[in-house]
mmCIF file of C-alpha atoms in Angstrom:
data_model
loop_
_atom_site.group_PDB
_atom_site.id
_atom_site.type_symbol
_atom_site.label_atom_id
_atom_site.label_comp_id
_atom_site.label_asym_id
_atom_site.label_seq_id
_atom_site.Cartn_x
_atom_site.Cartn_y
_atom_site.Cartn_z
ATOM 1 C CA UNK A 1 80.358 123.993 115.979
ATOM 2 C CA UNK A 2 77.487 124.713 114.765
ATOM 3 C CA UNK A 3 73.928 124.702 117.466
ATOM 4 C CA UNK A 4 72.603 122.524 115.190
ATOM 5 C CA UNK A 5 75.530 119.561 115.512
ATOM 6 C CA UNK A 6 75.094 117.067 118.053
ATOM 7 C CA UNK A 7 78.037 117.586 120.203
ATOM 8 C CA UNK A 8 79.947 114.421 119.882
ATOM 9 C CA UNK A 9 80.991 114.413 123.222
ATOM 10 C CA UNK A 10 77.276 114.892 124.599
ATOM 11 C CA UNK A 11 76.991 111.354 122.017
ATOM 12 C CA UNK A 12 80.019 109.826 123.903
ATOM 13 C CA UNK A 13 79.478 110.120 127.101
ATOM 14 C CA UNK A 14 75.501 109.461 126.449
ATOM 15 C CA UNK A 15 77.383 105.876 125.520
ATOM 16 C CA UNK A 16 79.153 105.227 128.018
ATOM 17 C CA UNK A 17 82.554 105.758 125.912
ATOM 18 C CA UNK A 18 85.841 106.622 127.900
ATOM 19 C CA UNK A 19 87.946 109.754 126.010
ATOM 20 C CA UNK A 20 90.053 112.315 127.096
ATOM 21 C CA UNK A 21 90.376 115.591 125.444
ATOM 22 C CA UNK A 22 94.396 116.089 122.852
ATOM 23 C CA UNK A 23 95.880 118.656 121.349
ATOM 24 C CA UNK A 24 94.768 121.843 121.393
ATOM 25 C CA UNK A 25 91.887 121.391 123.247
ATOM 26 C CA UNK A 26 94.032 120.080 125.944
ATOM 27 C CA UNK A 27 96.205 122.828 125.408
ATOM 28 C CA UNK A 28 93.344 125.587 126.060
ATOM 29 C CA UNK A 29 92.370 123.897 128.750
ATOM 30 C CA UNK A 30 95.925 124.604 131.063
ATOM 31 C CA UNK A 31 95.635 128.339 129.367
ATOM 32 C CA UNK A 32 97.326 128.314 125.851
ATOM 33 C CA UNK A 33 96.465 130.268 123.726
ATOM 34 C CA UNK A 34 96.236 128.434 120.690
ATOM 35 C CA UNK A 35 93.786 128.273 117.855
ATOM 36 C CA UNK A 36 90.637 125.365 117.668
ATOM 37 C CA UNK A 37 91.331 123.415 114.579
ATOM 38 C CA UNK A 38 89.660 119.388 115.026
ATOM 39 C CA UNK A 39 88.803 118.236 117.917
ATOM 40 C CA UNK A 40 90.576 115.174 118.629
ATOM 41 C CA UNK A 41 89.999 112.321 120.713
ATOM 42 C CA UNK A 42 91.740 109.703 122.510
ATOM 43 C CA UNK A 43 89.510 106.933 123.529
ATOM 44 C CA UNK A 44 89.572 103.265 124.506
ATOM 45 C CA UNK A 45 88.194 101.955 120.992
ATOM 46 C CA UNK A 46 88.012 104.005 117.435
ATOM 47 C CA UNK A 47 86.389 100.975 116.342
ATOM 48 C CA UNK A 48 83.085 101.366 118.555
ATOM 49 C CA UNK A 49 83.155 105.661 119.014
ATOM 50 C CA UNK A 50 83.264 105.079 115.405
ATOM 51 C CA UNK A 51 80.456 103.246 115.518
ATOM 52 C CA UNK A 52 78.527 105.346 117.754
ATOM 53 C CA UNK A 53 79.367 108.973 116.139
ATOM 54 C CA UNK A 54 77.928 107.737 112.622
ATOM 55 C CA UNK A 55 74.749 106.438 114.340
ATOM 56 C CA UNK A 56 74.632 109.567 115.491
ATOM 57 C CA UNK A 57 75.267 111.394 112.593
ATOM 58 C CA UNK A 58 78.821 111.637 111.745
ATOM 59 C CA UNK A 59 80.000 110.397 108.934
ATOM 60 C CA UNK A 60 84.501 109.989 107.312
ATOM 61 C CA UNK A 61 85.171 113.146 107.004
ATOM 62 C CA UNK A 62 89.042 114.253 106.160
ATOM 63 C CA UNK A 63 90.781 116.703 108.574
ATOM 64 C CA UNK A 64 91.619 119.999 106.480
ATOM 65 C CA UNK A 65 94.854 120.468 103.914
ATOM 66 C CA UNK A 66 96.627 122.228 106.365
ATOM 67 C CA UNK A 67 96.671 119.934 109.697
ATOM 68 C CA UNK A 68 100.169 118.744 110.023
ATOM 69 C CA UNK A 69 101.337 115.131 110.981
ATOM 70 C CA UNK A 70 99.132 115.017 113.607
ATOM 71 C CA UNK A 71 99.775 110.590 114.894
ATOM 72 C CA UNK A 72 102.146 108.382 114.048
ATOM 73 C CA UNK A 73 101.633 105.824 111.255
ATOM 74 C CA UNK A 74 103.244 102.991 111.672
ATOM 75 C CA UNK A 75 101.477 102.811 115.363
ATOM 76 C CA UNK A 76 98.763 105.358 115.526
ATOM 77 C CA UNK A 77 94.827 103.331 114.381
ATOM 78 C CA UNK A 78 92.500 106.640 113.818
ATOM 79 C CA UNK A 79 89.393 107.753 112.550
ATOM 80 C CA UNK A 80 88.348 111.057 111.153
ATOM 81 C CA UNK A 81 84.529 112.604 111.431
ATOM 82 C CA UNK A 82 82.352 115.207 109.871
ATOM 83 C CA UNK A 83 78.866 115.921 110.145
ATOM 84 C CA UNK A 84 77.556 116.919 106.481
ATOM 85 C CA UNK A 85 77.165 120.160 105.520
ATOM 86 C CA UNK A 86 79.082 121.314 108.865
ATOM 87 C CA UNK A 87 82.192 122.624 107.632
ATOM 88 C CA UNK A 88 84.058 123.111 111.181
ATOM 89 C CA UNK A 89 82.758 119.531 112.241
ATOM 90 C CA UNK A 90 85.548 117.462 112.024
ATOM 91 C CA UNK A 91 85.671 115.216 114.804
ATOM 92 C CA UNK A 92 89.750 112.931 115.375
ATOM 93 C CA UNK A 93 89.240 109.601 117.389
ATOM 94 C CA UNK A 94 92.637 108.298 118.373
ATOM 95 C CA UNK A 95 93.926 105.189 119.589
ATOM 96 C CA UNK A 96 95.225 106.064 123.248
ATOM 97 C CA UNK A 97 96.841 103.248 124.135
ATOM 98 C CA UNK A 98 99.749 104.230 121.815
ATOM 99 C CA UNK A 99 100.314 107.355 124.174
ATOM 100 C CA UNK A 100 102.450 106.755 127.863
ATOM 101 C CA UNK A 101 99.917 106.542 130.354
ATOM 102 C CA UNK A 102 96.640 108.086 129.205
ATOM 103 C CA UNK A 103 93.150 105.980 130.478
ATOM 104 C CA UNK A 104 90.384 107.929 129.088
ATOM 105 C CA UNK A 105 87.489 108.635 131.362
ATOM 106 C CA UNK A 106 83.889 107.797 131.282
ATOM 107 C CA UNK A 107 82.935 109.972 134.177
ATOM 108 C CA UNK A 108 79.355 111.725 133.436
ATOM 109 C CA UNK A 109 81.007 115.505 133.967
ATOM 110 C CA UNK A 110 82.952 116.273 130.542
ATOM 111 C CA UNK A 111 85.147 119.105 132.520
ATOM 112 C CA UNK A 112 86.746 115.731 134.073
ATOM 113 C CA UNK A 113 87.953 114.209 130.499
ATOM 114 C CA UNK A 114 90.346 116.573 130.225
ATOM 115 C CA UNK A 115 94.429 114.865 130.833
ATOM 116 C CA UNK A 116 96.230 116.481 134.499
ATOM 117 C CA UNK A 117 99.259 118.872 133.074
ATOM 118 C CA UNK A 118 101.708 116.531 134.007
ATOM 119 C CA UNK A 119 99.747 113.579 131.963
ATOM 120 C CA UNK A 120 99.539 115.934 129.068
ATOM 121 C CA UNK A 121 102.817 117.067 129.134
ATOM 122 C CA UNK A 122 104.765 112.967 129.728
ATOM 123 C CA UNK A 123 102.473 111.724 127.148
ATOM 124 C CA UNK A 124 104.004 114.113 124.452
ATOM 125 C CA UNK A 125 107.580 114.092 125.629
ATOM 126 C CA UNK A 126 107.408 110.526 125.499
ATOM 127 C CA UNK A 127 105.941 110.449 121.632
ATOM 128 C CA UNK A 128 108.633 112.965 120.628
ATOM 129 C CA UNK A 129 111.062 110.656 122.073
ATOM 130 C CA UNK A 130 109.522 106.807 120.699
ATOM 131 C CA UNK A 131 107.734 108.043 117.011
ATOM 132 C CA UNK A 132 110.603 107.301 113.652
ATOM 133 C CA UNK A 133 108.033 109.955 111.587
ATOM 134 C CA UNK A 134 110.026 112.853 111.641
ATOM 135 C CA UNK A 135 107.021 115.476 110.197
ATOM 136 C CA UNK A 136 104.957 113.538 113.665
ATOM 137 C CA UNK A 137 108.059 114.825 115.355
ATOM 138 C CA UNK A 138 107.171 118.590 114.590
ATOM 139 C CA UNK A 139 103.831 118.871 115.110
ATOM 140 C CA UNK A 140 105.017 117.737 118.964
ATOM 141 C CA UNK A 141 107.921 120.385 118.754
ATOM 142 C CA UNK A 142 104.828 122.991 117.487
ATOM 143 C CA UNK A 143 102.314 121.058 120.973
ATOM 144 C CA UNK A 144 105.250 121.188 123.600
ATOM 145 C CA UNK A 145 106.502 124.344 122.298
ATOM 146 C CA UNK A 146 102.903 126.423 123.145
ATOM 147 C CA UNK A 147 103.355 124.367 126.869
ATOM 148 C CA UNK A 148 105.930 125.864 127.275
ATOM 149 C CA UNK A 149 104.889 128.881 126.270
ATOM 150 C CA UNK A 150 101.239 129.826 127.694
ATOM 151 C CA UNK A 151 101.828 126.929 130.734
ATOM 152 C CA UNK A 152 104.368 129.081 133.952
ATOM 153 C CA UNK A 153 104.075 126.510 135.878
ATOM 154 C CA UNK A 154 106.130 124.393 133.477
ATOM 155 C CA UNK A 155 109.417 125.835 134.633
ATOM 156 C CA UNK A 156 108.322 125.589 138.784
ATOM 157 C CA UNK A 157 110.172 122.995 140.438
ATOM 158 C CA UNK A 158 107.196 121.471 141.702
ATOM 159 C CA UNK A 159 106.217 119.846 138.185
ATOM 160 C CA UNK A 160 109.515 118.541 137.315
ATOM 161 C CA UNK A 161 108.713 116.349 140.539
ATOM 162 C CA UNK A 162 106.361 115.753 139.854
ATOM 163 C CA UNK A 163 106.723 113.570 135.972
ATOM 164 C CA UNK A 164 108.347 110.825 135.884
ATOM 165 C CA UNK A 165 111.711 110.185 136.485
ATOM 166 C CA UNK A 166 112.220 108.906 133.476
ATOM 167 C CA UNK A 167 111.276 112.820 131.298
ATOM 168 C CA UNK A 168 112.715 114.984 133.986
ATOM 169 C CA UNK A 169 115.674 115.000 132.195
ATOM 170 C CA UNK A 170 113.883 115.661 128.556
ATOM 171 C CA UNK A 171 111.882 118.822 130.344
ATOM 172 C CA UNK A 172 115.225 119.923 132.088
ATOM 173 C CA UNK A 173 117.727 119.741 128.987
ATOM 174 C CA UNK A 174 113.965 121.440 127.221
ATOM 175 C CA UNK A 175 114.382 124.645 130.257
ATOM 176 C CA UNK A 176 117.903 125.113 129.330
ATOM 177 C CA UNK A 177 117.343 126.206 125.770
ATOM 178 C CA UNK A 178 120.937 125.116 125.089
ATOM 179 C CA UNK A 179 119.759 121.685 122.664
ATOM 180 C CA UNK A 180 118.300 121.821 119.180
ATOM 181 C CA UNK A 181 115.855 118.938 120.751
ATOM 182 C CA UNK A 182 113.699 118.258 116.834
ATOM 183 C CA UNK A 183 117.788 117.403 116.101
ATOM 184 C CA UNK A 184 117.410 113.310 115.598
ATOM 185 C CA UNK A 185 121.255 113.889 116.982
ATOM 186 C CA UNK A 186 119.610 115.512 120.381
ATOM 187 C CA UNK A 187 117.073 112.867 120.198
ATOM 188 C CA UNK A 188 119.163 110.148 119.679
ATOM 189 C CA UNK A 189 121.231 111.580 123.273
ATOM 190 C CA UNK A 190 117.679 111.751 125.037
ATOM 191 C CA UNK A 191 116.799 108.413 123.788
ATOM 192 C CA UNK A 192 120.412 106.875 125.732
ATOM 193 C CA UNK A 193 119.292 109.530 128.812
ATOM 194 C CA UNK A 194 115.856 108.035 129.148
ATOM 195 C CA UNK A 195 117.220 104.503 128.955
ATOM 196 C CA UNK A 196 119.642 105.124 131.575
ATOM 197 C CA UNK A 197 116.412 106.761 133.989
ATOM 198 C CA UNK A 198 114.763 104.068 133.978
ATOM 199 C CA UNK A 199 117.665 101.588 134.994
ATOM 200 C CA UNK A 200 118.246 103.807 137.545
ATOM 201 C CA UNK A 201 121.525 105.173 136.294
ATOM 202 C CA UNK A 202 120.794 108.773 135.704
ATOM 203 C CA UNK A 203 122.227 111.582 138.242
ATOM 204 C CA UNK A 204 120.109 115.269 136.949
ATOM 205 C CA UNK A 205 121.465 117.387 135.651
ATOM 206 C CA UNK A 206 120.022 120.795 136.576
ATOM 207 C CA UNK A 207 122.199 123.246 134.116
ATOM 208 C CA UNK A 208 121.470 120.565 131.292
ATOM 209 C CA UNK A 209 122.776 117.838 129.491
ATOM 210 C CA UNK A 210 124.529 119.425 126.530
ATOM 211 C CA UNK A 211 127.989 118.742 127.799
ATOM 212 C CA UNK A 212 127.402 115.070 127.372
ATOM 213 C CA UNK A 213 125.858 115.193 124.142
ATOM 214 C CA UNK A 214 122.733 116.180 121.289
ATOM 215 C CA UNK A 215 122.910 119.202 119.006
ATOM 216 C CA UNK A 216 124.022 122.509 120.704
ATOM 217 C CA UNK A 217 122.258 125.967 119.623
ATOM 218 C CA UNK A 218 124.891 127.524 118.451
ATOM 219 C CA UNK A 219 124.073 131.106 121.532
ATOM 220 C CA UNK A 220 126.772 133.347 120.252
ATOM 221 C CA UNK A 221 125.855 132.832 116.555
ATOM 222 C CA UNK A 222 122.720 133.523 116.794
ATOM 223 C CA UNK A 223 123.625 136.478 118.673
ATOM 224 C CA UNK A 224 125.937 137.203 115.663
ATOM 225 C CA UNK A 225 123.003 137.287 112.958
ATOM 226 C CA UNK A 226 120.823 139.941 115.188
ATOM 227 C CA UNK A 227 123.413 141.775 115.579
ATOM 228 C CA UNK A 228 123.724 141.410 111.845
ATOM 229 C CA UNK A 229 120.063 142.155 111.320
ATOM 230 C CA UNK A 230 119.285 144.482 113.743
ATOM 231 C CA UNK A 231 122.644 146.751 111.903
ATOM 232 C CA UNK A 232 121.057 146.753 108.591
ATOM 233 C CA UNK A 233 117.870 147.307 109.656
ATOM 234 C CA UNK A 234 118.702 151.315 111.079
ATOM 235 C CA UNK A 235 121.221 151.324 107.995
ATOM 236 C CA UNK A 236 118.518 150.715 106.041
ATOM 237 C CA UNK A 237 115.610 152.412 107.757
ATOM 238 C CA UNK A 238 117.872 155.654 110.029
ATOM 239 C CA UNK A 239 114.746 156.781 110.410
ATOM 240 C CA UNK A 240 112.782 154.733 112.326
ATOM 241 C CA UNK A 241 116.176 154.936 114.875
ATOM 242 C CA UNK A 242 115.690 158.293 115.709
ATOM 243 C CA UNK A 243 111.968 157.604 116.608
ATOM 244 C CA UNK A 244 111.300 154.760 118.239
ATOM 245 C CA UNK A 245 114.990 155.540 120.037
ATOM 246 C CA UNK A 246 113.147 155.047 123.124
ATOM 247 C CA UNK A 247 110.360 152.464 123.649
ATOM 248 C CA UNK A 248 107.178 153.266 122.289
ATOM 249 C CA UNK A 249 103.315 153.048 123.505
ATOM 250 C CA UNK A 250 103.366 149.305 123.407
ATOM 251 C CA UNK A 251 107.032 148.509 125.515
ATOM 252 C CA UNK A 252 108.217 147.390 122.163
ATOM 253 C CA UNK A 253 112.059 148.594 120.658
ATOM 254 C CA UNK A 254 113.234 148.504 117.415
ATOM 255 C CA UNK A 255 116.194 146.401 118.971
ATOM 256 C CA UNK A 256 112.949 143.250 119.354
ATOM 257 C CA UNK A 257 111.839 143.421 116.106
ATOM 258 C CA UNK A 258 115.145 142.592 114.391
ATOM 259 C CA UNK A 259 116.388 140.099 117.814
ATOM 260 C CA UNK A 260 113.412 138.247 116.879
ATOM 261 C CA UNK A 261 113.599 137.959 113.354
ATOM 262 C CA UNK A 262 116.729 136.203 113.846
ATOM 263 C CA UNK A 263 115.709 133.857 116.539
ATOM 264 C CA UNK A 264 112.661 132.721 114.779
ATOM 265 C CA UNK A 265 113.019 130.405 112.381
ATOM 266 C CA UNK A 266 114.954 128.215 114.954
ATOM 267 C CA UNK A 267 111.891 128.524 117.492
ATOM 268 C CA UNK A 268 108.900 126.288 117.146
ATOM 269 C CA UNK A 269 105.116 127.650 117.121
ATOM 270 C CA UNK A 270 102.658 128.339 113.875
#
């Protein structure tokens, strides 16, 4: 954001208004390489935060047209602000109370306004299961996928142990890569598991719960598609096979290109 624009979070802290960084800013805090878009903040009071920032010069605005469905229209109160004359100054205020176990901080230090990694994951995953808005769930799919791609600690037993019991199987199923997690059939399956975990009637399945329900990932079919694409690639560009028969200077082989082309449509990401 330009130096001529006062920092929105500085203004909020100066007025003792609690906030928590959300989405891309929170992801980057934990090592994600995602691009920073608008500044998303979860706040105790959208009205109070909006009034505070407008008194400091912000005006009602709109998020960029490429923005995905970052809120659930059925439950989320949200306001978009921009600073006059500054294109990339969007601040999005969202009510924190609709996100599981998120309590915005009123600390004087801006570094204390990030959720813990467990809080971030849990709130995104719980909302993923709660929402009935398909486009919003797609947005959450991307956010969660970035965490798995860029935060290695998610694969550790310690992270699993710190998660609330009702979302641990969701995490294990995501790690297993055996279920299409955003498919309605899988969402219903994971909701059932969460309900059972909350009632104490669920035993964790470390290998994943695909055997009990949800929409399975067709690994054999995907492998077949990858092989077919690789064959077509080699048949069409035989000279490439000779040139790159060994790994190139970057350590990649042409089969990696073909395989990633086959898998990319079924993976979540920007």
